[in-house]
Amino acid sequence: MRQVEIAGSYDELGLNYGRIVAEKELNWWWKQPTESALALVKECEREIAVHAPGLLEEIRGIADVCGSEYDLVLANMTVSYWELSACNVVAVSGNHCQNGKTIFARNHDWLDEDQEWVTCFRTHISTGIPHIGFGFADVGRSGGVNQEGLAISSAAIWYRNKPKPGLRSHLPTRWVLDTYSDTRDAVDYLKRIPHYEAVSFLIADKEGQIARVEAAPEG
């Protein structure tokens, strides 16, 4: 699994990771969005600016280092993303475990040929909480645990409707890792933000508080 360690402000994180993307040619999957797709991207951008603003700074830093248009990187890291996976996530509270500690585990059910793109990120955000998270070549995280002992992971839910302006699952997962220390605050955040499509989040903290949040654009 690829290992990446980045540190600094959101802008600096983008510049640091952008150099890795450029050097390793991890931008091979970026595709120019259609005009209609870009319109949705810009609507999502407005929601991200409210609910996870630092990630836009990071994306801009990546675009600058890679010499790419900001909207191209924005589209591919927020909307134009891989097809839905069907990941398995489980949490068991400490009172059911012999050592008294909560177990949190994720199986990233994905195409075998794409395993080489899965990345372990060690992120030291100067204005937030350091975390270890997993994802692909973008600013989001599929799951992880931060220094405060809060773990979160997302799993796709089959969704019959069209996506709406909001945050796709990997973005709020990342923002929770950067920002929150306990399950209650993470749940409050996930309940108040607009979601791009259907997703299930599992959250657990060091106190053993576990919650599942099932979200969709409709609520």
GROMACS .gro file of N, CA and C in nm, residues 69-126:
model
  174
   69GLU      N    1  -0.588   2.296  -1.424
   69GLU     CA    2  -0.697   2.387  -1.394
   69GLU      C    3  -0.761   2.346  -1.262
   70TYR      N    4  -0.792   2.444  -1.180
   70TYR     CA    5  -0.854   2.418  -1.051
   70TYR      C    6  -0.985   2.341  -1.067
   71ASP      N    7  -1.069   2.381  -1.163
   71ASP     CA    8  -1.199   2.315  -1.182
   71ASP      C    9  -1.183   2.169  -1.223
   72LEU      N   10  -1.077   2.137  -1.296
   72LEU     CA   11  -1.052   1.999  -1.335
   72LEU      C   12  -1.024   1.913  -1.211
   73VAL      N   13  -0.935   1.962  -1.125
   73VAL     CA   14  -0.902   1.887  -1.004
   73VAL      C   15  -1.023   1.883  -0.911
   74LEU      N   16  -1.092   1.994  -0.898
   74LEU     CA   17  -1.211   2.001  -0.813
   74LEU      C   18  -1.313   1.897  -0.855
   75ALA      N   19  -1.339   1.889  -0.986
   75ALA     CA   20  -1.440   1.796  -1.038
   75ALA      C   21  -1.404   1.651  -1.006
   76ASN      N   22  -1.278   1.617  -1.026
   76ASN     CA   23  -1.237   1.478  -1.010
   76ASN      C   24  -1.220   1.437  -0.864
   77MET      N   25  -1.207   1.533  -0.775
   77MET     CA   26  -1.190   1.500  -0.634
   77MET      C   27  -1.317   1.519  -0.553
   78THR      N   28  -1.422   1.569  -0.614
   78THR     CA   29  -1.545   1.593  -0.537
   78THR      C   30  -1.668   1.527  -0.599
   79VAL      N   31  -1.671   1.510  -0.731
   79VAL     CA   32  -1.789   1.454  -0.798
   79VAL      C   33  -1.750   1.340  -0.890
   80SER      N   34  -1.662   1.365  -0.987
   80SER     CA   35  -1.620   1.262  -1.081
   80SER      C   36  -1.526   1.167  -1.009
   81TYR      N   37  -1.581   1.061  -0.955
   81TYR     CA   38  -1.508   0.974  -0.865
   81TYR      C   39  -1.533   0.830  -0.907
   82TRP      N   40  -1.469   0.734  -0.839
   82TRP     CA   41  -1.489   0.594  -0.873
   82TRP      C   42  -1.633   0.551  -0.854
   83GLU      N   43  -1.669   0.444  -0.920
   83GLU     CA   44  -1.804   0.390  -0.902
   83GLU      C   45  -1.825   0.344  -0.758
   84LEU      N   46  -1.949   0.330  -0.718
   84LEU     CA   47  -1.980   0.294  -0.581
   84LEU      C   48  -1.922   0.158  -0.544
   85SER      N   49  -1.859   0.155  -0.428
   85SER     CA   50  -1.814   0.028  -0.373
   85SER      C   51  -1.918  -0.020  -0.273
   86ALA      N   52  -1.895  -0.132  -0.211
   86ALA     CA   53  -1.988  -0.185  -0.111
   86ALA      C   54  -1.907  -0.235   0.008
   87CYS      N   55  -1.845  -0.142   0.076
   87CYS     CA   56  -1.750  -0.176   0.181
   87CYS      C   57  -1.819  -0.232   0.305
   88ASN      N   58  -1.746  -0.312   0.380
   88ASN     CA   59  -1.794  -0.365   0.507
   88ASN      C   60  -1.719  -0.295   0.621
   89VAL      N   61  -1.795  -0.243   0.716
   89VAL     CA   62  -1.737  -0.173   0.831
   89VAL      C   63  -1.803  -0.228   0.957
   90VAL      N   64  -1.723  -0.250   1.061
   90VAL     CA   65  -1.779  -0.305   1.186
   90VAL      C   66  -1.713  -0.237   1.306
   91ALA      N   67  -1.793  -0.214   1.409
   91ALA     CA   68  -1.741  -0.164   1.537
   91ALA      C   69  -1.801  -0.246   1.649
   92VAL      N   70  -1.720  -0.278   1.748
   92VAL     CA   71  -1.764  -0.354   1.865
   92VAL      C   72  -1.720  -0.278   1.989
   93SER      N   73  -1.813  -0.244   2.077
   93SER     CA   74  -1.780  -0.166   2.196
   93SER      C   75  -1.695  -0.248   2.293
   94GLY      N   76  -1.619  -0.176   2.375
   94GLY     CA   77  -1.526  -0.241   2.465
   94GLY      C   78  -1.589  -0.334   2.566
   95ASN      N   79  -1.715  -0.310   2.604
   95ASN     CA   80  -1.777  -0.399   2.702
   95ASN      C   81  -1.810  -0.536   2.645
   96HIS      N   82  -1.786  -0.555   2.515
   96HIS     CA   83  -1.801  -0.687   2.454
   96HIS      C   84  -1.664  -0.749   2.421
   97CYS      N   85  -1.557  -0.682   2.462
   97CYS     CA   86  -1.422  -0.728   2.428
   97CYS      C   87  -1.345  -0.759   2.556
   98GLN      N   88  -1.262  -0.862   2.551
   98GLN     CA   89  -1.190  -0.908   2.669
   98GLN      C   90  -1.099  -0.800   2.727
   99ASN      N   91  -1.038  -0.719   2.639
   99ASN     CA   92  -0.945  -0.616   2.689
   99ASN      C   93  -1.015  -0.483   2.719
  100GLY      N   94  -1.146  -0.477   2.697
  100GLY     CA   95  -1.221  -0.356   2.728
  100GLY      C   96  -1.208  -0.245   2.627
  101LYS      N   97  -1.139  -0.270   2.518
  101LYS     CA   98  -1.117  -0.166   2.417
  101LYS      C   99  -1.208  -0.188   2.296
  102THR      N  100  -1.255  -0.077   2.240
  102THR     CA  101  -1.343  -0.083   2.124
  102THR      C  102  -1.265  -0.127   2.000
  103ILE      N  103  -1.327  -0.213   1.921
  103ILE     CA  104  -1.270  -0.258   1.793
  103ILE      C  105  -1.341  -0.186   1.679
  104PHE      N  106  -1.263  -0.135   1.585
  104PHE     CA  107  -1.320  -0.069   1.467
  104PHE      C  108  -1.244  -0.120   1.345
  105ALA      N  109  -1.314  -0.177   1.249
  105ALA     CA  110  -1.247  -0.239   1.135
  105ALA      C  111  -1.321  -0.211   1.005
  106ARG      N  112  -1.245  -0.205   0.897
  106ARG     CA  113  -1.303  -0.179   0.765
  106ARG      C  114  -1.242  -0.273   0.662
  107ASN      N  115  -1.326  -0.326   0.576
  107ASN     CA  116  -1.278  -0.401   0.460
  107ASN      C  117  -1.318  -0.322   0.336
  108HIS      N  118  -1.219  -0.277   0.262
  108HIS     CA  119  -1.246  -0.195   0.144
  108HIS      C  120  -1.270  -0.286   0.024
  109ASP      N  121  -1.394  -0.323   0.002
  109ASP     CA  122  -1.429  -0.416  -0.106
  109ASP      C  123  -1.419  -0.345  -0.240
  110TRP      N  124  -1.317  -0.379  -0.314
  110TRP     CA  125  -1.291  -0.304  -0.437
  110TRP      C  126  -1.232  -0.397  -0.542
  111LEU      N  127  -1.211  -0.345  -0.660
  111LEU     CA  128  -1.153  -0.424  -0.768
  111LEU      C  129  -1.007  -0.456  -0.736
  112ASP      N  130  -0.969  -0.582  -0.754
  112ASP     CA  131  -0.833  -0.623  -0.722
  112ASP      C  132  -0.729  -0.542  -0.798
  113GLU      N  133  -0.760  -0.511  -0.924
  113GLU     CA  134  -0.661  -0.440  -1.007
  113GLU      C  135  -0.640  -0.296  -0.963
  114ASP      N  136  -0.729  -0.244  -0.877
  114ASP     CA  137  -0.715  -0.106  -0.830
  114ASP      C  138  -0.651  -0.097  -0.692
  115GLN      N  139  -0.609  -0.210  -0.635
  115GLN     CA  140  -0.552  -0.208  -0.501
  115GLN      C  141  -0.426  -0.124  -0.493
  116GLU      N  142  -0.352  -0.116  -0.602
  116GLU     CA  143  -0.227  -0.040  -0.598
  116GLU      C  144  -0.248   0.109  -0.576
  117TRP      N  145  -0.372   0.156  -0.597
  117TRP     CA  146  -0.398   0.299  -0.581
  117TRP      C  147  -0.445   0.334  -0.441
  118VAL      N  148  -0.474   0.233  -0.358
  118VAL     CA  149  -0.515   0.260  -0.221
  118VAL      C  150  -0.395   0.317  -0.145
  119THR      N  151  -0.419   0.422  -0.069
  119THR     CA  152  -0.310   0.494  -0.003
  119THR      C  153  -0.338   0.510   0.146
  120CYS      N  154  -0.235   0.493   0.226
  120CYS     CA  155  -0.241   0.524   0.369
  120CYS      C  156  -0.184   0.664   0.388
  121PHE      N  157  -0.268   0.756   0.431
  121PHE     CA  158  -0.227   0.895   0.453
  121PHE      C  159  -0.202   0.920   0.601
  122ARG      N  160  -0.087   0.972   0.635
  122ARG     CA  161  -0.060   1.026   0.768
  122ARG      C  162  -0.063   1.178   0.753
  123THR      N  163  -0.168   1.237   0.805
  123THR     CA  164  -0.193   1.379   0.780
  123THR      C  165  -0.181   1.457   0.911
  124HIS      N  166  -0.092   1.556   0.912
  124HIS     CA  167  -0.069   1.640   1.029
  124HIS      C  168  -0.115   1.781   0.993
  125ILE      N  169  -0.243   1.808   1.019
  125ILE     CA  170  -0.300   1.938   0.985
  125ILE      C  171  -0.270   2.037   1.097
  126SER      N  172  -0.210   2.149   1.065
  126SER     CA  173  -0.166   2.245   1.167
  126SER      C  174  -0.284   2.311   1.239
   0.00000   0.00000   0.00000
